[in-house]
Amino acid sequence: MSGAQERVTDALYGLGWATVKKLPEPVARRLGRTIADAVWKKRGKGVLRLEANLARVVPDATPRRLAELSKAGMRSYLRYWMESFRLPAWSKERIREGFTAKDLHYLTEGLERGKGVVLALPHMGNYDLAGAWVTTKLETPFTTVAERLKPETLYDRFVAYREGLGMEVLPHTGGAAFGTLARRLRAGGLVCLVADRDLSSSGVEVKFFGESTRMPAGPAMLAQQTGALLLPVTLWYDSSPIMRGRVHPPIDVPETGTRAEKTSVMTQALADAFATGIADHPEDWHMLQRLWLADLEHFEERSA
């Protein structure tokens, strides 16, 4: 991306946060749906990639069904953005009422242990809203990691936005994120990580919907190193203004094996939990990038 493109991108995000948050909620929701449908009709790279990914999730889907899912997926994705632009203007009461989670006791009981909790999520629903709910409804601060975006001003916008919602945000690269996360957990704190896509190219290979991909080793390694509880979480929307979620059962550290072997087993269990939630609500999985190794290798071959 050129410098001019980066400046335009930053300006557009800034415009979104400055204007969308002022719109009445029904208007913002209709705007998001209108934009989503227009983008979907253009059949650009993101939409086609989303459809290809959904074909793995729903392998028996007809082309018509995949098109319906990708359209619903783009509407879900734009709902995420409309909510995110508006979240800084939401009242605490609106945030507290904006999310509900099944099996929340896994999280609350885990925090009561005093040994820390790692929440690991896929790119589903609106994890920023879920995070704001945790800091507001549960009154529990937490630490997360953000991908460094370009331009830096855009990354700074996202950090300021999430810190404004009560999160501590660490950079994915260029710092000592793992050590800080481990310290927070040893102090009994909460760490939340989006963990269905490896950004380091050194993740753990797992089977995901029957094919190989890589997912980050961080959640499993943090749980092993600190004794924290590792909990998968999946999120989804329904027709109501309230986002739904599920806290899945804890992923235990295996009793035997090397650290690498334990990390592999735990990351596969995490992938399996993600797959369960995504299969139930495929339209709310916002994966518009290449994920499976076969797609990445094919892309690399074509780019060589």
PDB file of C-alpha atoms in Angstrom, residues 17 20 25 29 73 75-88 90 94-95 98-101 119-135 142 144 158 161-162 165 167 192-194 196 233-238 240-246 281 283-287:
ATOM      1  CA  TRP A  17     -15.545   7.007  13.917  1.00  0.00           C
ATOM      2  CA  VAL A  20     -21.240   6.914  12.226  1.00  0.00           C
ATOM      3  CA  GLU A  25     -28.673   3.063  15.857  1.00  0.00           C
ATOM      4  CA  ARG A  29     -27.653  -0.563  10.993  1.00  0.00           C
ATOM      5  CA  GLY A  73     -21.539 -12.829   6.105  1.00  0.00           C
ATOM      6  CA  ARG A  75     -23.966  -8.036   6.461  1.00  0.00           C
ATOM      7  CA  SER A  76     -22.576  -9.483   9.685  1.00  0.00           C
ATOM      8  CA  TYR A  77     -19.146  -8.002   8.934  1.00  0.00           C
ATOM      9  CA  LEU A  78     -20.586  -4.530   8.310  1.00  0.00           C
ATOM     10  CA  ARG A  79     -22.704  -4.826  11.448  1.00  0.00           C
ATOM     11  CA  TYR A  80     -19.410  -5.355  13.292  1.00  0.00           C
ATOM     12  CA  TRP A  81     -17.985  -2.163  11.774  1.00  0.00           C
ATOM     13  CA  MET A  82     -21.093  -0.067  12.393  1.00  0.00           C
ATOM     14  CA  GLU A  83     -21.137  -1.213  16.025  1.00  0.00           C
ATOM     15  CA  SER A  84     -17.426  -0.574  16.402  1.00  0.00           C
ATOM     16  CA  PHE A  85     -17.680   2.962  15.061  1.00  0.00           C
ATOM     17  CA  ARG A  86     -20.553   3.611  17.486  1.00  0.00           C
ATOM     18  CA  LEU A  87     -19.223   1.827  20.583  1.00  0.00           C
ATOM     19  CA  PRO A  88     -17.358   4.879  21.956  1.00  0.00           C
ATOM     20  CA  TRP A  90     -22.670   3.847  23.708  1.00  0.00           C
ATOM     21  CA  ARG A  94     -26.252  -0.043  26.350  1.00  0.00           C
ATOM     22  CA  ILE A  95     -22.991  -1.985  26.514  1.00  0.00           C
ATOM     23  CA  GLY A  98     -25.645  -5.480  24.222  1.00  0.00           C
ATOM     24  CA  PHE A  99     -24.204  -8.948  24.860  1.00  0.00           C
ATOM     25  CA  THR A 100     -25.139 -12.177  26.579  1.00  0.00           C
ATOM     26  CA  ALA A 101     -23.051 -15.336  26.963  1.00  0.00           C
ATOM     27  CA  LEU A 119      -9.871 -16.195  26.449  1.00  0.00           C
ATOM     28  CA  ALA A 120      -9.211 -17.214  22.837  1.00  0.00           C
ATOM     29  CA  LEU A 121     -11.621 -16.178  20.077  1.00  0.00           C
ATOM     30  CA  PRO A 122     -11.952 -16.559  16.304  1.00  0.00           C
ATOM     31  CA  HIS A 123     -12.877 -13.642  14.031  1.00  0.00           C
ATOM     32  CA  MET A 124     -16.582 -13.950  14.859  1.00  0.00           C
ATOM     33  CA  GLY A 125     -19.215 -11.388  15.736  1.00  0.00           C
ATOM     34  CA  ASN A 126     -17.808  -8.321  17.474  1.00  0.00           C
ATOM     35  CA  TYR A 127     -15.004  -9.115  19.911  1.00  0.00           C
ATOM     36  CA  ASP A 128     -14.652  -5.392  20.722  1.00  0.00           C
ATOM     37  CA  LEU A 129     -18.232  -5.338  21.990  1.00  0.00           C
ATOM     38  CA  ALA A 130     -17.611  -8.527  23.977  1.00  0.00           C
ATOM     39  CA  GLY A 131     -14.502  -6.912  25.438  1.00  0.00           C
ATOM     40  CA  ALA A 132     -16.350  -3.718  26.343  1.00  0.00           C
ATOM     41  CA  TRP A 133     -19.010  -5.878  28.026  1.00  0.00           C
ATOM     42  CA  VAL A 134     -16.336  -7.640  30.094  1.00  0.00           C
ATOM     43  CA  THR A 135     -14.846  -4.354  31.295  1.00  0.00           C
ATOM     44  CA  PHE A 142      -8.010  -7.306  30.519  1.00  0.00           C
ATOM     45  CA  THR A 144      -5.050  -7.952  24.498  1.00  0.00           C
ATOM     46  CA  PHE A 158      -7.359   1.334  17.010  1.00  0.00           C
ATOM     47  CA  TYR A 161     -10.344   3.143  20.548  1.00  0.00           C
ATOM     48  CA  ARG A 162      -9.791  -0.099  22.451  1.00  0.00           C
ATOM     49  CA  LEU A 165     -13.247   0.740  26.039  1.00  0.00           C
ATOM     50  CA  MET A 167      -8.622  -2.630  27.418  1.00  0.00           C
ATOM     51  CA  CYS A 192      -8.109 -12.002  25.478  1.00  0.00           C
ATOM     52  CA  LEU A 193      -6.608 -13.078  22.144  1.00  0.00           C
ATOM     53  CA  VAL A 194      -8.027 -13.489  18.644  1.00  0.00           C
ATOM     54  CA  ASP A 196      -7.839 -18.386  14.521  1.00  0.00           C
ATOM     55  CA  VAL A 233     -15.135 -18.300  23.124  1.00  0.00           C
ATOM     56  CA  THR A 234     -17.351 -18.002  20.041  1.00  0.00           C
ATOM     57  CA  LEU A 235     -19.664 -15.104  19.162  1.00  0.00           C
ATOM     58  CA  TRP A 236     -22.603 -14.632  16.829  1.00  0.00           C
ATOM     59  CA  TYR A 237     -25.508 -12.395  15.940  1.00  0.00           C
ATOM     60  CA  ASP A 238     -29.214 -13.063  15.645  1.00  0.00           C
ATOM     61  CA  SER A 240     -32.005  -8.843  17.759  1.00  0.00           C
ATOM     62  CA  PRO A 241     -29.731  -5.913  18.744  1.00  0.00           C
ATOM     63  CA  ILE A 242     -28.016  -8.235  21.239  1.00  0.00           C
ATOM     64  CA  MET A 243     -24.897 -10.203  20.331  1.00  0.00           C
ATOM     65  CA  ARG A 244     -24.694 -13.772  21.606  1.00  0.00           C
ATOM     66  CA  GLY A 245     -21.727 -15.778  22.786  1.00  0.00           C
ATOM     67  CA  ARG A 246     -20.623 -19.041  24.308  1.00  0.00           C
ATOM     68  CA  HIS A 281     -23.011 -19.737  12.813  1.00  0.00           C
ATOM     69  CA  GLU A 283     -22.259 -16.302   8.473  1.00  0.00           C
ATOM     70  CA  ASP A 284     -20.722 -14.623  11.537  1.00  0.00           C
ATOM     71  CA  TRP A 285     -17.169 -15.793  10.839  1.00  0.00           C
ATOM     72  CA  HIS A 286     -15.471 -12.787   9.252  1.00  0.00           C
ATOM     73  CA  MET A 287     -12.566 -14.522   7.520  1.00  0.00           C
TER      74      MET A 287
END
